[in-house]
mmCIF file of C-alpha atoms in Angstrom:
data_model
loop_
_atom_site.group_PDB
_atom_site.id
_atom_site.type_symbol
_atom_site.label_atom_id
_atom_site.label_comp_id
_atom_site.label_asym_id
_atom_site.label_seq_id
_atom_site.Cartn_x
_atom_site.Cartn_y
_atom_site.Cartn_z
ATOM 1 C CA MET A 28 58.601 53.189 26.358
ATOM 2 C CA ASP A 29 59.281 55.126 29.473
ATOM 3 C CA TYR A 30 61.606 53.086 31.662
ATOM 4 C CA ASP A 31 62.995 55.849 33.672
ATOM 5 C CA SER A 32 59.785 56.289 35.900
ATOM 6 C CA ASN A 33 60.406 52.286 37.036
ATOM 7 C CA SER A 34 64.324 52.531 37.308
ATOM 8 C CA TRP A 35 64.018 52.264 41.036
ATOM 9 C CA ILE A 36 62.610 48.863 40.523
ATOM 10 C CA TRP A 37 65.029 47.680 37.847
ATOM 11 C CA GLU A 38 68.013 48.836 39.834
ATOM 12 C CA GLY A 39 66.844 46.853 42.751
ATOM 13 C CA VAL A 40 66.344 43.707 40.883
ATOM 14 C CA TYR A 41 69.961 43.759 39.313
ATOM 15 C CA ASN A 42 71.957 45.375 41.944
ATOM 16 C CA HIS A 43 70.478 44.000 45.191
ATOM 17 C CA PRO A 44 69.090 40.557 44.474
ATOM 18 C CA HIS A 45 69.862 39.295 48.029
ATOM 19 C CA VAL A 46 67.352 41.927 49.389
ATOM 20 C CA LEU A 47 64.728 40.850 46.871
ATOM 21 C CA GLY A 48 64.530 37.189 47.819
ATOM 22 C CA GLY A 49 60.917 37.473 49.449
ATOM 23 C CA LEU A 50 59.949 40.610 47.499
ATOM 24 C CA MET A 51 57.533 40.203 44.440
ATOM 25 C CA VAL A 52 57.147 43.619 42.544
ATOM 26 C CA THR A 53 55.033 42.073 39.941
ATOM 27 C CA ALA A 54 52.533 44.846 39.839
ATOM 28 C CA ALA A 55 55.078 47.648 39.047
ATOM 29 C CA LEU A 56 56.880 45.571 36.601
ATOM 30 C CA LEU A 57 53.614 44.541 34.622
ATOM 31 C CA GLY A 58 52.320 48.079 34.870
ATOM 32 C CA LEU A 59 54.928 48.955 32.231
ATOM 33 C CA SER A 60 52.842 47.240 29.728
ATOM 34 C CA THR A 61 49.736 49.220 30.414
ATOM 35 C CA SER A 62 51.683 52.586 29.858
ATOM 36 C CA TYR A 63 53.201 51.061 26.777
ATOM 37 C CA PHE A 64 49.923 50.287 25.105
ATOM 38 C CA GLY A 65 48.256 53.165 26.402
ATOM 39 C CA GLY A 66 50.832 55.303 24.497
ATOM 40 C CA MET A 67 50.138 53.271 21.485
ATOM 41 C CA SER A 68 46.397 54.009 21.707
ATOM 42 C CA SER A 69 47.030 57.694 22.063
ATOM 43 C CA SER A 70 49.279 57.725 18.999
ATOM 44 C CA TRP A 71 46.475 56.001 16.826
ATOM 45 C CA SER A 72 44.041 58.609 17.972
ATOM 46 C CA ASN A 73 46.248 61.373 16.987
ATOM 47 C CA LEU A 74 46.780 59.822 13.482
ATOM 48 C CA GLY A 75 42.947 60.084 13.128
ATOM 49 C CA ILE A 76 42.803 56.137 12.653
ATOM 50 C CA PHE A 77 40.515 55.884 15.793
ATOM 51 C CA PRO A 78 38.277 58.922 16.638
ATOM 52 C CA LYS A 79 38.742 60.478 19.797
ATOM 53 C CA LYS A 80 35.793 60.535 22.413
ATOM 54 C CA ARG A 81 33.583 63.729 22.441
ATOM 55 C CA SER A 82 34.406 65.769 25.382
ATOM 56 C CA CYS A 83 30.687 66.887 25.540
ATOM 57 C CA LYS A 84 29.397 63.344 26.061
ATOM 58 C CA ARG A 85 27.416 62.926 29.441
ATOM 59 C CA ARG A 86 29.283 60.909 31.991
ATOM 60 C CA VAL A 87 27.786 57.563 32.763
ATOM 61 C CA ARG A 88 26.969 57.141 36.312
ATOM 62 C CA VAL A 89 26.447 53.506 37.753
ATOM 63 C CA TYR A 90 25.274 52.400 40.971
ATOM 64 C CA MET A 91 26.195 49.331 43.035
ATOM 65 C CA ASP A 92 25.061 48.673 46.680
ATOM 66 C CA GLY A 93 25.924 46.196 49.333
ATOM 67 C CA CYS A 94 26.358 45.522 52.920
ATOM 68 C CA PHE A 95 30.452 45.313 52.391
ATOM 69 C CA ASP A 96 30.806 43.767 56.014
ATOM 70 C CA LEU A 97 34.076 42.105 56.423
ATOM 71 C CA MET A 98 35.355 43.897 53.228
ATOM 72 C CA HIS A 99 37.646 41.723 50.983
ATOM 73 C CA TYR A 100 39.205 41.775 47.658
ATOM 74 C CA GLY A 101 36.082 40.170 46.232
ATOM 75 C CA HIS A 102 34.066 43.300 47.117
ATOM 76 C CA ALA A 103 36.807 45.429 45.735
ATOM 77 C CA ASN A 104 37.013 43.536 42.329
ATOM 78 C CA ALA A 105 33.135 43.764 42.119
ATOM 79 C CA LEU A 106 33.387 47.471 42.477
ATOM 80 C CA ARG A 107 36.424 47.584 40.093
ATOM 81 C CA GLN A 108 34.209 45.833 37.502
ATOM 82 C CA ALA A 109 31.198 48.079 38.066
ATOM 83 C CA LYS A 110 33.512 51.251 37.611
ATOM 84 C CA ALA A 111 34.476 49.756 34.306
ATOM 85 C CA LEU A 112 30.763 49.907 32.963
ATOM 86 C CA GLY A 113 30.522 53.615 33.564
ATOM 87 C CA ASP A 114 32.547 57.003 34.281
ATOM 88 C CA GLU A 115 31.408 57.420 37.806
ATOM 89 C CA LEU A 116 30.725 54.817 40.358
ATOM 90 C CA VAL A 117 27.980 55.621 43.214
ATOM 91 C CA VAL A 118 27.878 53.013 46.010
ATOM 92 C CA GLY A 119 24.921 52.381 48.103
ATOM 93 C CA LEU A 120 25.880 51.186 51.585
ATOM 94 C CA VAL A 121 23.105 49.370 53.465
ATOM 95 C CA SER A 122 22.326 50.601 56.798
ATOM 96 C CA ASP A 123 23.109 48.545 60.095
ATOM 97 C CA GLU A 124 19.372 48.237 60.664
ATOM 98 C CA GLU A 125 18.621 46.894 57.248
ATOM 99 C CA ILE A 126 21.461 44.346 57.540
ATOM 100 C CA LEU A 127 20.123 43.258 60.840
ATOM 101 C CA ALA A 128 16.596 42.760 59.572
ATOM 102 C CA ASN A 129 17.639 41.011 56.450
ATOM 103 C CA LYS A 130 20.735 39.048 57.142
ATOM 104 C CA GLY A 131 21.634 39.181 60.884
ATOM 105 C CA PRO A 132 23.990 41.500 62.864
ATOM 106 C CA PRO A 133 26.869 43.140 60.875
ATOM 107 C CA VAL A 134 30.301 42.634 62.042
ATOM 108 C CA LEU A 135 31.434 46.247 61.178
ATOM 109 C CA SER A 136 29.665 49.446 61.971
ATOM 110 C CA MET A 137 28.442 51.724 59.400
ATOM 111 C CA GLU A 138 31.345 54.153 60.147
ATOM 112 C CA GLU A 139 33.775 51.268 59.663
ATOM 113 C CA ARG A 140 32.208 50.282 56.464
ATOM 114 C CA LEU A 141 31.980 53.678 55.203
ATOM 115 C CA THR A 142 35.821 54.268 55.716
ATOM 116 C CA LEU A 143 36.480 51.045 53.904
ATOM 117 C CA VAL A 144 34.173 51.656 50.945
ATOM 118 C CA SER A 145 35.124 55.495 50.485
ATOM 119 C CA GLY A 146 38.779 54.509 50.615
ATOM 120 C CA LEU A 147 38.676 52.322 47.392
ATOM 121 C CA LYS A 148 40.221 53.725 44.272
ATOM 122 C CA TRP A 149 37.234 53.078 42.129
ATOM 123 C CA VAL A 150 34.563 54.860 44.312
ATOM 124 C CA ASP A 151 33.396 58.319 43.320
ATOM 125 C CA GLU A 152 30.483 58.711 45.813
ATOM 126 C CA VAL A 153 28.686 56.860 48.629
ATOM 127 C CA ILE A 154 25.107 56.806 49.673
ATOM 128 C CA THR A 155 24.748 55.845 53.280
ATOM 129 C CA ASP A 156 20.931 55.261 53.524
ATOM 130 C CA ALA A 157 20.497 52.575 50.761
ATOM 131 C CA PRO A 158 17.835 49.969 51.372
ATOM 132 C CA TYR A 159 18.518 46.256 51.191
ATOM 133 C CA ALA A 160 15.923 45.859 48.648
ATOM 134 C CA ILE A 161 15.714 48.346 45.597
ATOM 135 C CA THR A 162 12.155 49.439 45.431
ATOM 136 C CA GLU A 163 10.572 51.537 42.869
ATOM 137 C CA GLU A 164 10.487 54.443 45.099
ATOM 138 C CA PHE A 165 14.337 54.251 45.790
ATOM 139 C CA LEU A 166 15.035 53.535 42.160
ATOM 140 C CA ASN A 167 13.236 56.723 41.095
ATOM 141 C CA ARG A 168 15.502 58.515 43.549
ATOM 142 C CA LEU A 169 18.608 56.923 41.944
ATOM 143 C CA PHE A 170 17.501 57.927 38.426
ATOM 144 C CA TYR A 171 16.292 61.468 39.145
ATOM 145 C CA GLU A 172 18.198 62.521 42.309
ATOM 146 C CA TYR A 173 21.502 60.867 41.790
ATOM 147 C CA ASN A 174 21.366 60.615 37.720
ATOM 148 C CA ILE A 175 22.211 56.953 37.951
ATOM 149 C CA ASP A 176 21.991 55.206 34.538
ATOM 150 C CA TYR A 177 22.472 51.533 35.574
ATOM 151 C CA VAL A 178 22.157 49.583 38.491
ATOM 152 C CA ILE A 179 24.968 46.885 38.945
ATOM 153 C CA HIS A 180 25.140 43.632 40.774
ATOM 154 C CA GLY A 181 27.001 40.243 40.618
ATOM 155 C CA ASP A 182 25.840 37.146 39.203
ATOM 156 C CA ASP A 183 25.283 35.596 42.674
ATOM 157 C CA PRO A 184 21.722 35.685 44.074
ATOM 158 C CA CYS A 185 20.655 38.632 46.450
ATOM 159 C CA LEU A 186 17.356 37.481 47.965
ATOM 160 C CA LEU A 187 15.067 38.935 50.465
ATOM 161 C CA PRO A 188 13.695 37.199 53.480
ATOM 162 C CA ASP A 189 10.553 36.080 51.408
ATOM 163 C CA GLY A 190 12.886 34.536 48.621
ATOM 164 C CA THR A 191 12.224 37.308 46.073
ATOM 165 C CA ASP A 192 14.989 38.932 44.060
ATOM 166 C CA ALA A 193 16.206 42.223 45.549
ATOM 167 C CA TYR A 194 16.918 43.821 42.207
ATOM 168 C CA ALA A 195 13.574 42.852 40.546
ATOM 169 C CA ALA A 196 12.432 46.520 40.198
ATOM 170 C CA ALA A 197 15.837 47.491 38.441
ATOM 171 C CA LYS A 198 15.669 44.599 36.042
ATOM 172 C CA LYS A 199 11.818 45.320 35.225
ATOM 173 C CA ALA A 200 13.075 49.032 34.423
ATOM 174 C CA GLY A 201 15.624 47.585 32.055
ATOM 175 C CA ARG A 202 18.391 49.725 33.879
ATOM 176 C CA TYR A 203 20.109 46.536 35.374
ATOM 177 C CA LYS A 204 23.533 45.306 34.467
ATOM 178 C CA GLN A 205 25.524 42.206 35.833
ATOM 179 C CA ILE A 206 29.012 41.520 36.567
ATOM 180 C CA LYS A 207 31.043 38.249 37.362
ATOM 181 C CA ARG A 208 31.272 37.315 40.941
ATOM 182 C CA THR A 209 34.834 36.857 42.207
ATOM 183 C CA GLU A 210 35.321 33.179 43.027
ATOM 184 C CA GLY A 211 37.318 31.783 46.023
ATOM 185 C CA VAL A 212 36.168 34.439 48.618
ATOM 186 C CA SER A 213 33.061 35.292 50.703
ATOM 187 C CA SER A 214 32.291 36.928 53.863
ATOM 188 C CA THR A 215 30.708 33.564 55.222
ATOM 189 C CA ASP A 216 34.054 31.774 54.199
ATOM 190 C CA ILE A 217 35.975 34.479 56.163
ATOM 191 C CA VAL A 218 33.855 34.104 59.096
ATOM 192 C CA GLY A 219 34.596 30.516 59.007
ATOM 193 C CA ARG A 220 38.241 31.071 58.909
ATOM 194 C CA ILE A 221 38.082 33.298 61.781
ATOM 195 C CA MET A 222 36.214 30.913 64.143
ATOM 196 C CA SER A 223 38.530 28.239 62.898
ATOM 197 C CA SER A 224 41.726 30.423 63.596
ATOM 198 C CA LEU A 225 40.590 31.384 66.988
ATOM 199 C CA LYS A 226 39.971 27.830 67.905
ATOM 200 C CA ASP A 227 43.632 27.203 67.003
ATOM 201 C CA GLN A 228 44.778 29.894 69.328
ATOM 202 C CA LYS A 229 43.046 28.347 72.201
ATOM 203 C CA ALA A 230 44.370 25.115 71.476
ATOM 204 C CA HIS A 231 47.961 26.606 71.194
ATOM 205 C CA GLU A 232 47.484 28.304 74.532
ATOM 206 C CA ASP A 233 46.266 25.136 76.098
ATOM 207 C CA ILE A 234 49.341 23.295 74.980
ATOM 208 C CA ASN A 235 51.616 26.193 76.096
ATOM 209 C CA GLY A 236 50.201 25.590 79.492
ATOM 210 C CA THR A 237 51.644 21.950 79.506
ATOM 211 C CA ASP A 238 54.837 20.429 79.113
ATOM 212 C CA ALA A 239 54.057 19.702 75.361
ATOM 213 C CA LYS A 240 57.024 19.558 72.910
ATOM 214 C CA PRO A 241 57.407 22.074 69.995
ATOM 215 C CA GLN A 242 56.423 19.378 67.450
ATOM 216 C CA GLU A 243 53.201 18.761 69.499
ATOM 217 C CA GLU A 244 52.479 22.373 69.524
ATOM 218 C CA SER A 245 52.742 22.632 65.790
ATOM 219 C CA LYS A 246 49.911 20.063 65.429
ATOM 220 C CA THR A 247 47.516 22.738 66.437
ATOM 221 C CA LYS A 248 48.026 24.622 63.264
ATOM 222 C CA VAL A 249 45.123 24.290 60.938
ATOM 223 C CA SER A 250 45.685 25.132 57.333
ATOM 224 C CA HIS A 251 42.862 27.582 56.398
ATOM 225 C CA LEU A 252 42.582 26.632 52.822
ATOM 226 C CA SER A 253 41.939 29.545 50.402
ATOM 227 C CA GLN A 254 40.350 28.972 47.000
ATOM 228 C CA PHE A 255 41.891 32.034 45.543
ATOM 229 C CA LEU A 256 44.276 31.597 42.715
ATOM 230 C CA PRO A 257 46.648 34.762 42.163
ATOM 231 C CA THR A 258 47.360 35.705 38.635
ATOM 232 C CA SER A 259 49.494 38.734 37.256
ATOM 233 C CA ARG A 260 46.544 39.975 35.303
ATOM 234 C CA ARG A 261 44.543 40.386 38.543
ATOM 235 C CA ILE A 262 47.357 42.249 40.296
ATOM 236 C CA VAL A 263 47.817 44.545 37.171
ATOM 237 C CA GLN A 264 43.948 45.246 37.374
ATOM 238 C CA PHE A 265 44.345 46.285 40.878
ATOM 239 C CA SER A 266 47.658 48.093 40.391
ATOM 240 C CA ASN A 267 48.179 51.842 39.486
ATOM 241 C CA GLY A 268 50.928 50.733 36.929
ATOM 242 C CA LYS A 269 52.963 53.924 37.800
ATOM 243 C CA GLY A 270 56.247 54.378 39.562
ATOM 244 C CA PRO A 271 57.220 57.342 41.590
ATOM 245 C CA GLY A 272 58.608 60.509 39.924
ATOM 246 C CA PRO A 273 62.274 61.244 39.908
ATOM 247 C CA ASP A 274 62.191 63.718 42.746
ATOM 248 C CA ALA A 275 59.184 61.823 44.663
ATOM 249 C CA ARG A 276 59.324 61.446 48.316
ATOM 250 C CA ILE A 277 58.666 57.867 48.957
ATOM 251 C CA VAL A 278 56.963 56.887 52.242
ATOM 252 C CA TYR A 279 57.160 53.132 53.444
ATOM 253 C CA ILE A 280 54.871 51.462 55.747
ATOM 254 C CA ASP A 281 54.675 47.654 56.281
ATOM 255 C CA GLY A 282 52.457 45.153 58.334
ATOM 256 C CA ALA A 283 50.418 42.060 57.757
ATOM 257 C CA PHE A 284 47.208 44.074 56.687
ATOM 258 C CA ASP A 285 45.235 40.979 57.687
ATOM 259 C CA LEU A 286 41.316 41.121 57.467
ATOM 260 C CA PHE A 287 41.685 44.628 55.892
ATOM 261 C CA HIS A 288 39.745 46.966 58.115
ATOM 262 C CA ALA A 289 38.886 50.833 58.691
ATOM 263 C CA GLY A 290 42.145 51.185 60.842
ATOM 264 C CA HIS A 291 44.332 50.175 58.047
ATOM 265 C CA VAL A 292 42.597 52.677 55.613
ATOM 266 C CA GLU A 293 43.179 55.430 58.093
ATOM 267 C CA ILE A 294 46.669 54.905 58.804
ATOM 268 C CA LEU A 295 47.393 54.474 55.130
ATOM 269 C CA LYS A 296 45.690 57.839 54.393
ATOM 270 C CA LYS A 297 47.780 59.375 57.193
ATOM 271 C CA ALA A 298 51.126 58.041 55.678
ATOM 272 C CA ARG A 299 50.221 59.026 52.305
ATOM 273 C CA GLN A 300 49.957 62.647 53.511
ATOM 274 C CA LEU A 301 53.546 62.550 54.348
ATOM 275 C CA GLY A 302 54.930 62.108 50.813
ATOM 276 C CA ASP A 303 54.262 61.722 47.133
ATOM 277 C CA PHE A 304 54.281 57.914 46.800
ATOM 278 C CA LEU A 305 53.135 55.411 49.307
ATOM 279 C CA LEU A 306 54.873 52.023 49.241
ATOM 280 C CA VAL A 307 53.346 49.338 51.292
ATOM 281 C CA GLY A 308 55.265 46.136 52.483
ATOM 282 C CA ILE A 309 53.007 43.152 53.033
ATOM 283 C CA HIS A 310 54.666 40.650 55.126
ATOM 284 C CA SER A 311 54.462 36.909 54.016
ATOM 285 C CA ASP A 312 52.394 34.190 55.686
ATOM 286 C CA GLU A 313 55.437 32.687 57.135
ATOM 287 C CA THR A 314 56.592 36.023 58.691
ATOM 288 C CA VAL A 315 53.119 36.696 60.193
ATOM 289 C CA SER A 316 52.935 33.234 61.548
ATOM 290 C CA SER A 317 56.364 33.259 63.010
ATOM 291 C CA GLN A 318 55.700 36.721 64.725
ATOM 292 C CA ARG A 319 52.140 36.412 65.688
ATOM 293 C CA GLY A 320 51.538 32.730 66.047
ATOM 294 C CA ASN A 321 50.414 29.879 63.914
ATOM 295 C CA HIS A 322 46.716 30.865 63.936
ATOM 296 C CA PHE A 323 47.628 33.915 61.963
ATOM 297 C CA PRO A 324 47.237 35.164 59.102
ATOM 298 C CA ILE A 325 43.560 34.643 58.501
ATOM 299 C CA MET A 326 43.725 35.990 54.914
ATOM 300 C CA HIS A 327 46.596 34.681 52.694
ATOM 301 C CA LEU A 328 49.506 36.688 51.123
ATOM 302 C CA HIS A 329 47.991 37.479 47.828
ATOM 303 C CA GLU A 330 44.579 38.081 49.266
ATOM 304 C CA ARG A 331 45.889 40.772 51.608
ATOM 305 C CA SER A 332 48.044 42.340 48.706
ATOM 306 C CA LEU A 333 44.872 42.857 46.549
ATOM 307 C CA SER A 334 42.937 44.449 49.478
ATOM 308 C CA VAL A 335 45.808 46.883 50.091
ATOM 309 C CA LEU A 336 46.159 47.596 46.251
ATOM 310 C CA ALA A 337 42.582 48.421 46.043
ATOM 311 C CA CYS A 338 43.020 51.223 48.601
ATOM 312 C CA GLY A 339 42.984 54.665 46.881
ATOM 313 C CA TYR A 340 46.018 55.940 49.275
ATOM 314 C CA VAL A 341 48.351 53.075 47.982
ATOM 315 C CA ASP A 342 50.701 53.533 45.115
ATOM 316 C CA GLU A 343 52.533 50.270 45.234
ATOM 317 C CA VAL A 344 52.932 47.224 47.225
ATOM 318 C CA ILE A 345 56.004 44.756 48.016
ATOM 319 C CA ILE A 346 54.432 41.333 48.109
ATOM 320 C CA GLY A 347 56.314 39.399 50.675
ATOM 321 C CA ALA A 348 58.258 42.133 52.371
ATOM 322 C CA PRO A 349 61.037 41.391 55.094
ATOM 323 C CA TRP A 350 60.362 41.784 58.682
ATOM 324 C CA GLU A 351 63.341 43.837 59.335
ATOM 325 C CA ILE A 352 63.993 47.071 57.088
ATOM 326 C CA THR A 353 67.526 46.975 55.932
ATOM 327 C CA LYS A 354 69.618 49.919 54.579
ATOM 328 C CA ASP A 355 69.854 48.061 51.292
ATOM 329 C CA MET A 356 66.269 47.974 51.029
ATOM 330 C CA ILE A 357 65.831 51.699 51.755
ATOM 331 C CA THR A 358 68.549 52.402 49.087
ATOM 332 C CA THR A 359 66.997 50.333 46.549
ATOM 333 C CA PHE A 360 63.638 51.735 46.780
ATOM 334 C CA ASN A 361 64.763 55.224 47.548
ATOM 335 C CA ILE A 362 62.774 55.370 50.692
ATOM 336 C CA SER A 363 62.588 58.902 52.335
ATOM 337 C CA ALA A 364 60.398 57.992 55.332
ATOM 338 C CA VAL A 365 59.497 54.859 57.247
ATOM 339 C CA VAL A 366 56.429 55.116 59.322
ATOM 340 C CA HIS A 367 54.406 52.752 61.660
ATOM 341 C CA GLY A 368 51.183 53.289 63.528
ATOM 342 C CA THR A 369 50.743 53.197 67.354
ATOM 343 C CA VAL A 370 47.955 50.677 67.082
ATOM 344 C CA ALA A 371 49.156 47.193 66.053
ATOM 345 C CA GLU A 372 49.145 43.638 66.575
ATOM 346 C CA LYS A 373 51.913 42.696 69.043
ATOM 347 C CA SER A 374 54.719 40.558 67.983
ATOM 348 C CA LEU A 375 55.208 37.541 70.230
ATOM 349 C CA TYR A 376 58.786 36.398 69.332
ATOM 350 C CA SER A 377 60.608 39.225 67.839
ATOM 351 C CA GLU A 378 63.999 39.857 69.694
ATOM 352 C CA ARG A 379 65.238 42.795 67.440
ATOM 353 C CA ASP A 380 63.446 46.149 66.456
ATOM 354 C CA PRO A 381 62.567 45.754 62.838
ATOM 355 C CA TYR A 382 62.832 49.612 62.640
ATOM 356 C CA GLU A 383 66.363 49.763 64.101
ATOM 357 C CA VAL A 384 68.087 50.863 60.836
ATOM 358 C CA PRO A 385 65.537 53.511 59.851
ATOM 359 C CA LYS A 386 65.529 54.950 63.280
ATOM 360 C CA SER A 387 69.203 55.181 63.231
ATOM 361 C CA MET A 388 69.042 57.139 59.922
ATOM 362 C CA GLY A 389 66.468 59.505 61.439
ATOM 363 C CA ILE A 390 63.854 58.729 58.863
ATOM 364 C CA PHE A 391 61.396 56.741 61.095
ATOM 365 C CA HIS A 392 58.010 58.343 62.146
ATOM 366 C CA LEU A 393 55.625 56.959 64.602
ATOM 367 C CA LEU A 394 52.148 58.016 63.558
ATOM 368 C CA GLU A 395 49.121 58.199 66.035
ATOM 369 C CA SER A 396 46.616 55.691 64.729
ATOM 370 C CA PRO A 397 43.252 57.274 64.161
ATOM 371 C CA LYS A 398 41.358 54.131 65.130
ATOM 372 C CA ASP A 399 42.104 51.374 67.644
ATOM 373 C CA ILE A 400 40.587 48.574 65.610
ATOM 374 C CA THR A 401 42.836 45.539 65.053
ATOM 375 C CA THR A 402 42.579 42.243 63.257
ATOM 376 C CA THR A 403 42.237 40.599 66.609
ATOM 377 C CA SER A 404 39.553 42.911 67.854
ATOM 378 C CA VAL A 405 37.397 42.148 64.446
ATOM 379 C CA ALA A 406 37.794 38.332 65.062
ATOM 380 C CA GLN A 407 36.775 38.695 68.722
ATOM 381 C CA ARG A 408 33.561 40.282 67.540
ATOM 382 C CA ILE A 409 32.787 37.404 65.520
ATOM 383 C CA MET A 410 33.541 35.012 68.417
ATOM 384 C CA ALA A 411 31.569 37.132 70.805
ATOM 385 C CA ASN A 412 28.426 36.552 68.491
ATOM 386 C CA HIS A 413 29.258 33.238 67.483
ATOM 387 C CA GLU A 414 25.674 31.712 67.494
ATOM 388 C CA ALA A 415 24.247 34.812 65.662
ATOM 389 C CA TYR A 416 26.858 34.485 62.737
ATOM 390 C CA VAL A 417 26.457 30.891 62.669
ATOM 391 C CA LYS A 418 22.629 31.239 62.196
ATOM 392 C CA ARG A 419 23.261 34.232 59.645
ATOM 393 C CA ASN A 420 25.589 31.886 57.453
ATOM 394 C CA ALA A 421 23.153 29.006 57.413
ATOM 395 C CA LYS A 422 20.353 31.360 56.553
ATOM 396 C CA LYS A 423 22.066 32.687 53.787
ATOM 397 C CA ALA A 424 23.320 29.144 52.485
ATOM 398 C CA GLN A 425 19.756 27.877 52.589
ATOM 399 C CA SER A 426 18.356 30.893 50.589
ATOM 400 C CA GLU A 427 21.066 30.358 47.815
ATOM 401 C CA LYS A 428 20.415 26.725 47.747
ATOM 402 C CA LYS A 429 16.633 27.271 47.071
ATOM 403 C CA TYR A 430 17.312 30.034 44.487
ATOM 404 C CA TYR A 431 19.520 27.747 42.468
ATOM 405 C CA GLU A 432 16.942 24.724 42.764
ATOM 406 C CA GLN A 433 14.204 27.077 41.401
ATOM 407 C CA LYS A 434 16.427 28.352 38.500
ATOM 408 C CA THR A 435 17.477 25.016 37.476
ATOM 409 C CA TYR A 436 13.769 23.799 37.618
ATOM 410 C CA VAL A 437 12.615 26.794 35.402
ATOM 411 C CA THR A 438 15.559 26.590 33.025
ATOM 412 C CA GLY A 439 15.747 22.815 32.779
ATOM 413 C CA ASP A 440 19.613 23.138 33.007
#
């Protein structure tokens, strides 16, 4: 087993326990097991016990489409599962016009959604003119123009305004495969969290305008419950499972990465270009709340961690990274450069510069953020179109309820 490539983590665990109180490097540690068993499988192949795959075999191309609005780890996990059913994953991105006609106004623009989807580690190609419903005409385009073998979708219903199945044509052609929906998250759920969070913020501001005591202010905080249950297996599925090379230039960037958006993808891409290995620190829920207010974060720590791990520019994450970067931490992880974008959420309460140490060491770099989008700006879009999104969510819920009622009636379950 190759322990050397992961020695930077082991040394941190044993030599600097005081630094690692809030750090979870589960993905990197468990990644060792994948490299170990991967080595075993190649050994069996060399012994001739299991035959090697023929190199001349045609690569299987699979297709999965979606709106991918308010991109979350559930979307990422769906695309991960889709990629596992073939060799190349082509993603169809539904246009803004199609989303408006079938679901209601999208939160993110086509450009923003394209940045998010194309930045995922499992995506090989993106089609930007995908229809909401897969017609026979478009199906033929997929088969003959894009050489698609199978169309993939989750086990949740995708219904047209008239109540019919959007994937009926693909099923009829016998080229449809189904994956399991990721439980515990949905765009509808996230919209609800955002609206609740911003209501908390308004209540917080109202109290601050009075002579309220701190304990009264704390009552405005609403616990935005998540149904997501993190497991080590899920983290390993999203992780690269590899540590940096012996002479790798390790670049570190940290943040909340709440409501993972196109601005996050672009700054991570820019940071990755400065080195050989990108290590991302993700602040804990408590740290985010203490620095930005009780109404943040909208997404919880492990939800945010999976979204970052799914990005193709990220090599490893620190789950629950500290707010201030210390010299011990820089030494432990052999960090060569610490970077931060020019566009970021403002800290309300920090008295010290969290980048004071890397600045004094001459390894801090301020990167010009390619996009000015922030978590708050995305949330404000939701609130600005509050009524439209409420109707959109209600419409979707009603369609799904009708679908399941009809399914139960037909099957007799």
